[in-house]
Amino acid sequence: MTLTLPPRTARIVRLPLGLYAAVGLVLFLAIAIVAPQLLATHDPFALAYAEALQSPSPAHLFGTDESGRDLYSRVVFGTRDSLTIGLGAATVSLTLAVLFGALAALAPKPVAVVVDRFIEVMFAFPALLLALLLVAILGPSALTAVFAVGLGTAPGYARMVRGQVLSAKDSGYVEAATALGHSRARIVRAHILPNALRPLVAVFALSVGQSIVWASSLSFLGFGVAPPASEWGALLDAGRAYITLAGWLIVIPGLVIVAVALAATTIGRHLQNSLEKGEK
């Protein structure tokens, strides 16, 4: 007897194992954002100098830091700061990208040329350099990190949006709408932008992972969230001084950042592949 699964169930079963792991991690992170006390095993801010720099053990899953604080609990409570910065920076980045990318593709030629050259000039600067420049002007803080990372990563996405809008602008369905006498505003609103911006659903997930890495880099360099916040990059920065005595203080937060970035990338790639299959 052959067991036949419903089509929807069969598609779920065939999903890659890595995607299940990524979704599981995202659910864990969602709980850590909403109710971190449910996952934490200790008070993340309680000082216990007698237990300082203890290696990972059943009592302290990720070990303790130089002040005896439980590192696992600090990572859990730092999820809200880290993901808020990542999500905020991705939102800022894609908002600027849509604004400038669409303007470069749809505006009158003189304006489009100026915007296009501005995007190219901004793209020529390394993203981290742009972020550091903004932090140097506004001073280090969580809000500054959001705008700094968003500004630094926006030019690359703006070029992508411009290409998508130009491709949609020259498509057959736009030519058909023009032949039917639809106004330019209606064509842009109903045909060009919806089709050009649909891939950004997947790009947003990819951008979140990238933004978390960049924001952590700023904190590691001392330009992000200030102590005693437990944002993951700040934990890396604090653990740097004890890398030879307590390597877990820098290895574990680093692995967490990598795992979350990989999870966001995996989900983004899956969404991207699903959208591409839907277009065929």
Tab-separated table of C-alpha atoms in Angstrom:
chain	number	residue	atom	x	y	z
A	1	MET	CA	0.000	0.000	0.000
A	2	THR	CA	1.451	3.373	-1.031
A	3	LEU	CA	0.852	6.380	1.174
A	4	THR	CA	-0.043	9.427	-0.889
A	5	LEU	CA	0.345	12.765	0.822
A	6	PRO	CA	-1.741	15.822	-0.073
A	7	PRO	CA	0.160	18.147	-2.437
A	8	ARG	CA	0.620	20.861	0.187
A	9	THR	CA	1.881	18.373	2.801
A	10	ALA	CA	4.212	16.786	0.252
A	11	ARG	CA	5.748	20.185	-0.550
A	12	ILE	CA	6.350	20.833	3.160
A	13	VAL	CA	8.006	17.423	3.618
A	14	ARG	CA	10.343	18.090	0.675
A	15	LEU	CA	11.625	21.349	2.154
A	16	PRO	CA	15.374	21.381	2.914
A	17	LEU	CA	16.422	20.444	6.438
A	18	GLY	CA	18.331	23.722	6.724
A	19	LEU	CA	15.098	25.653	6.218
A	20	TYR	CA	13.468	23.809	9.133
A	21	ALA	CA	16.455	24.677	11.312
A	22	ALA	CA	16.296	28.320	10.209
A	23	VAL	CA	12.568	28.579	10.960
A	24	GLY	CA	13.122	26.896	14.341
A	25	LEU	CA	15.823	29.423	15.209
A	26	VAL	CA	13.574	32.304	14.130
A	27	LEU	CA	10.803	31.016	16.432
A	28	PHE	CA	13.311	30.809	19.292
A	29	LEU	CA	14.410	34.378	18.579
A	30	ALA	CA	10.789	35.551	18.472
A	31	ILE	CA	10.252	34.194	21.990
A	32	ALA	CA	13.512	35.822	23.102
A	33	ILE	CA	12.245	39.177	21.836
A	34	VAL	CA	8.755	38.966	23.329
A	35	ALA	CA	9.460	37.119	26.593
A	36	PRO	CA	13.207	36.614	27.179
A	37	GLN	CA	12.586	35.675	30.809
A	38	LEU	CA	11.006	32.422	29.599
A	39	LEU	CA	14.299	31.324	28.025
A	40	ALA	CA	16.894	32.917	30.309
A	41	THR	CA	18.223	30.848	33.186
A	42	HIS	CA	19.671	33.744	35.240
A	43	ASP	CA	19.332	37.473	35.698
A	44	PRO	CA	21.504	38.809	32.837
A	45	PHE	CA	22.557	41.866	34.847
A	46	ALA	CA	23.186	40.235	38.233
A	47	LEU	CA	26.838	40.569	39.275
A	48	ALA	CA	28.531	37.561	40.873
A	49	TYR	CA	32.271	38.170	40.935
A	50	ALA	CA	32.906	34.856	42.700
A	51	GLU	CA	31.686	33.085	39.538
A	52	ALA	CA	33.583	35.252	37.056
A	53	LEU	CA	35.010	33.687	33.872
A	54	GLN	CA	33.571	30.211	34.449
A	55	SER	CA	33.642	28.006	31.376
A	56	PRO	CA	30.401	26.601	29.880
A	57	SER	CA	28.745	24.055	32.156
A	58	PRO	CA	25.250	22.760	33.026
A	59	ALA	CA	24.946	25.612	35.553
A	60	HIS	CA	25.981	28.238	32.971
A	61	LEU	CA	25.368	26.961	29.443
A	62	PHE	CA	27.558	29.585	27.762
A	63	GLY	CA	29.801	30.259	30.769
A	64	THR	CA	30.080	33.559	32.637
A	65	ASP	CA	31.722	36.876	31.851
A	66	GLU	CA	34.259	38.938	33.801
A	67	SER	CA	31.542	40.060	36.233
A	68	GLY	CA	30.078	36.602	36.793
A	69	ARG	CA	27.000	37.309	34.662
A	70	ASP	CA	25.483	34.347	32.826
A	71	LEU	CA	26.445	34.659	29.150
A	72	TYR	CA	23.533	32.561	27.838
A	73	SER	CA	21.013	34.820	29.581
A	74	ARG	CA	22.807	37.910	28.266
A	75	VAL	CA	22.665	36.532	24.727
A	76	VAL	CA	18.940	35.836	25.122
A	77	PHE	CA	18.210	39.317	26.477
A	78	GLY	CA	20.444	40.850	23.810
A	79	THR	CA	18.277	39.353	21.065
A	80	ARG	CA	15.793	42.231	21.240
A	81	ASP	CA	18.491	44.894	20.790
A	82	SER	CA	20.308	43.007	18.039
A	83	LEU	CA	17.243	42.118	15.981
A	84	THR	CA	15.642	45.533	16.479
A	85	ILE	CA	18.757	47.098	15.000
A	86	GLY	CA	18.851	44.487	12.208
A	87	LEU	CA	15.179	44.873	11.289
A	88	GLY	CA	15.301	48.661	11.611
A	89	ALA	CA	18.426	48.953	9.470
A	90	ALA	CA	16.954	46.648	6.808
A	91	THR	CA	13.781	48.762	6.739
A	92	VAL	CA	15.758	52.006	6.397
A	93	SER	CA	17.982	50.482	3.725
A	94	LEU	CA	15.172	49.163	1.534
A	95	THR	CA	13.060	52.298	1.994
A	96	LEU	CA	15.924	54.455	0.712
A	97	ALA	CA	16.622	51.904	-2.022
A	98	VAL	CA	13.036	51.965	-3.288
A	99	LEU	CA	12.912	55.770	-3.172
A	100	PHE	CA	16.155	56.410	-5.043
A	101	GLY	CA	16.021	53.320	-7.275
A	102	ALA	CA	12.501	54.059	-8.516
A	103	LEU	CA	13.340	57.748	-8.963
A	104	ALA	CA	16.409	56.872	-11.038
A	105	ALA	CA	14.284	54.668	-13.306
A	106	LEU	CA	11.047	56.668	-13.592
A	107	ALA	CA	11.973	60.341	-13.221
A	108	PRO	CA	12.544	62.631	-16.247
A	109	LYS	CA	15.953	62.045	-17.813
A	110	PRO	CA	17.835	65.021	-16.255
A	111	VAL	CA	16.655	64.076	-12.769
A	112	ALA	CA	17.215	60.354	-13.386
A	113	VAL	CA	20.814	60.971	-14.479
A	114	VAL	CA	21.591	62.987	-11.337
A	115	VAL	CA	20.005	60.381	-9.042
A	116	ASP	CA	21.728	57.549	-10.878
A	117	ARG	CA	25.139	59.202	-10.514
A	118	PHE	CA	24.457	59.865	-6.830
A	119	ILE	CA	23.684	56.172	-6.308
A	120	GLU	CA	26.873	55.167	-8.118
A	121	VAL	CA	28.994	57.548	-6.033
A	122	MET	CA	27.477	56.249	-2.791
A	123	PHE	CA	27.946	52.667	-3.977
A	124	ALA	CA	31.634	53.343	-4.567
A	125	PHE	CA	32.142	53.962	-0.841
A	126	PRO	CA	32.508	50.866	1.376
A	127	ALA	CA	29.350	50.311	3.431
A	128	LEU	CA	31.272	50.173	6.703
A	129	LEU	CA	33.005	53.471	5.911
A	130	LEU	CA	29.665	55.203	5.329
A	131	ALA	CA	28.321	53.738	8.574
A	132	LEU	CA	31.379	54.865	10.546
A	133	LEU	CA	31.105	58.358	9.047
A	134	LEU	CA	27.510	58.718	10.231
A	135	VAL	CA	28.360	57.361	13.696
A	136	ALA	CA	31.229	59.834	13.949
A	137	ILE	CA	28.793	62.676	13.193
A	138	LEU	CA	25.862	61.593	15.386
A	139	GLY	CA	27.644	59.629	18.121
A	140	PRO	CA	27.274	55.934	18.997
A	141	SER	CA	23.811	54.663	19.963
A	142	ALA	CA	21.293	52.019	18.910
A	143	LEU	CA	19.352	54.533	16.801
A	144	THR	CA	22.512	55.756	15.123
A	145	ALA	CA	23.474	52.162	14.343
A	146	VAL	CA	20.094	51.619	12.657
A	147	PHE	CA	20.503	54.619	10.348
A	148	ALA	CA	24.238	54.086	9.837
A	149	VAL	CA	23.855	50.476	8.700
A	150	GLY	CA	20.741	51.322	6.679
A	151	LEU	CA	22.510	54.144	4.866
A	152	GLY	CA	25.627	52.061	4.283
A	153	THR	CA	23.780	49.161	2.649
A	154	ALA	CA	21.134	51.163	0.730
A	155	PRO	CA	23.146	52.031	-2.445
A	156	GLY	CA	23.561	48.392	-3.484
A	157	TYR	CA	19.857	47.704	-3.089
A	158	ALA	CA	18.998	50.957	-4.898
A	159	ARG	CA	20.889	49.736	-7.965
A	160	MET	CA	18.936	46.481	-7.807
A	161	VAL	CA	15.592	48.318	-7.521
A	162	ARG	CA	16.498	50.540	-10.463
A	163	GLY	CA	17.229	47.490	-12.605
A	164	GLN	CA	13.969	45.801	-11.574
A	165	VAL	CA	11.913	48.917	-12.350
A	166	LEU	CA	13.578	49.379	-15.756
A	167	SER	CA	12.914	45.715	-16.566
A	168	ALA	CA	9.251	46.026	-15.588
A	169	LYS	CA	8.983	49.314	-17.505
A	170	ASP	CA	9.955	47.555	-20.763
A	171	SER	CA	7.753	44.486	-20.214
A	172	GLY	CA	4.891	43.342	-22.407
A	173	TYR	CA	2.168	43.982	-19.849
A	174	VAL	CA	3.230	47.638	-19.572
A	175	GLU	CA	3.129	47.985	-23.354
A	176	ALA	CA	-0.355	46.441	-23.348
A	177	ALA	CA	-1.534	48.826	-20.621
A	178	THR	CA	-0.135	51.764	-22.601
A	179	ALA	CA	-1.941	50.586	-25.744
A	180	LEU	CA	-5.184	50.418	-23.755
A	181	GLY	CA	-4.806	54.103	-22.902
A	182	HIS	CA	-3.991	53.775	-19.206
A	183	SER	CA	-2.363	56.846	-17.658
A	184	ARG	CA	1.330	56.795	-16.731
A	185	ALA	CA	0.505	57.145	-13.031
A	186	ARG	CA	-1.850	54.168	-13.164
A	187	ILE	CA	0.691	52.051	-15.045
A	188	VAL	CA	3.384	52.836	-12.489
A	189	ARG	CA	1.066	52.188	-9.553
A	190	ALA	CA	-0.712	49.095	-10.853
A	191	HIS	CA	1.899	47.381	-13.013
A	192	ILE	CA	5.483	48.602	-12.704
A	193	LEU	CA	5.976	48.986	-8.938
A	194	PRO	CA	4.101	45.823	-7.808
A	195	ASN	CA	6.071	43.629	-10.216
A	196	ALA	CA	9.402	45.378	-9.688
A	197	LEU	CA	9.223	45.411	-5.898
A	198	ARG	CA	7.914	41.883	-5.334
A	199	PRO	CA	11.444	40.392	-5.099
A	200	LEU	CA	12.145	42.749	-2.175
A	201	VAL	CA	10.206	40.373	0.095
A	202	ALA	CA	13.096	37.930	-0.190
A	203	VAL	CA	15.724	40.683	-0.237
A	204	PHE	CA	14.400	42.027	3.077
A	205	ALA	CA	15.167	38.712	4.813
A	206	LEU	CA	18.665	38.724	3.327
A	207	SER	CA	19.131	42.347	4.367
A	208	VAL	CA	18.220	41.587	7.998
A	209	GLY	CA	21.057	39.063	8.266
A	210	GLN	CA	23.498	41.460	6.624
A	211	SER	CA	22.401	44.329	8.874
A	212	ILE	CA	22.884	42.274	12.039
A	213	VAL	CA	26.448	41.471	10.968
A	214	TRP	CA	27.211	45.132	10.155
A	215	ALA	CA	25.658	46.400	13.381
A	216	SER	CA	27.650	43.857	15.372
A	217	SER	CA	30.778	45.021	13.584
A	218	LEU	CA	30.101	48.607	14.670
A	219	SER	CA	29.581	47.507	18.279
A	220	PHE	CA	32.735	45.391	18.147
A	221	LEU	CA	34.664	48.482	17.048
A	222	GLY	CA	33.132	50.476	19.900
A	223	PHE	CA	30.734	52.515	17.739
A	224	GLY	CA	27.487	50.702	18.520
A	225	VAL	CA	25.362	50.093	21.592
A	226	ALA	CA	27.227	50.997	24.774
A	227	PRO	CA	27.635	48.675	27.808
A	228	PRO	CA	25.997	47.331	29.902
A	229	ALA	CA	23.608	46.500	27.042
A	230	SER	CA	23.872	42.872	25.967
A	231	GLU	CA	23.616	43.470	22.219
A	232	TRP	CA	25.606	40.708	20.531
A	233	GLY	CA	28.251	42.983	19.034
A	234	ALA	CA	28.731	44.648	22.422
A	235	LEU	CA	29.266	41.193	23.952
A	236	LEU	CA	31.956	40.549	21.347
A	237	ASP	CA	33.629	43.837	22.182
A	238	ALA	CA	33.526	43.129	25.935
A	239	GLY	CA	34.915	39.611	25.487
A	240	ARG	CA	37.806	40.729	23.313
A	241	ALA	CA	39.908	41.631	26.362
A	242	TYR	CA	39.609	38.065	27.700
A	243	ILE	CA	40.107	36.125	24.480
A	244	THR	CA	43.109	34.200	25.841
A	245	LEU	CA	41.595	33.540	29.288
A	246	ALA	CA	37.965	32.931	28.346
A	247	GLY	CA	37.647	32.357	24.612
A	248	TRP	CA	33.961	31.473	24.902
A	249	LEU	CA	33.158	35.144	25.608
A	250	ILE	CA	33.948	35.981	22.000
A	251	VAL	CA	33.413	32.632	20.244
A	252	ILE	CA	29.834	32.021	21.438
A	253	PRO	CA	28.392	35.483	20.595
A	254	GLY	CA	30.186	35.260	17.256
A	255	LEU	CA	28.595	31.877	16.523
A	256	VAL	CA	25.182	33.258	17.473
A	257	ILE	CA	25.597	36.138	15.016
A	258	VAL	CA	26.691	33.734	12.270
A	259	ALA	CA	23.785	31.347	12.973
A	260	VAL	CA	21.185	34.122	12.843
A	261	ALA	CA	22.690	35.587	9.660
A	262	LEU	CA	22.660	32.121	8.054
A	263	ALA	CA	19.044	31.579	9.132
A	264	ALA	CA	17.976	34.896	7.580
A	265	THR	CA	19.917	34.071	4.407
A	266	THR	CA	18.379	30.586	4.178
A	267	ILE	CA	14.834	31.926	4.539
A	268	GLY	CA	15.569	34.750	2.091
A	269	ARG	CA	16.980	32.336	-0.513
A	270	HIS	CA	13.952	30.067	-0.146
A	271	LEU	CA	11.572	33.006	-0.642
A	272	GLN	CA	13.620	34.138	-3.629
A	273	ASN	CA	13.487	30.679	-5.234
A	274	SER	CA	9.747	30.434	-4.581
A	275	LEU	CA	9.138	33.807	-6.237
A	276	GLU	CA	11.268	32.844	-9.247
A	277	LYS	CA	9.349	29.580	-9.660
A	278	GLY	CA	6.070	31.481	-9.436
A	279	GLU	CA	7.138	33.724	-12.300
A	280	LYS	CA	7.813	30.778	-14.635
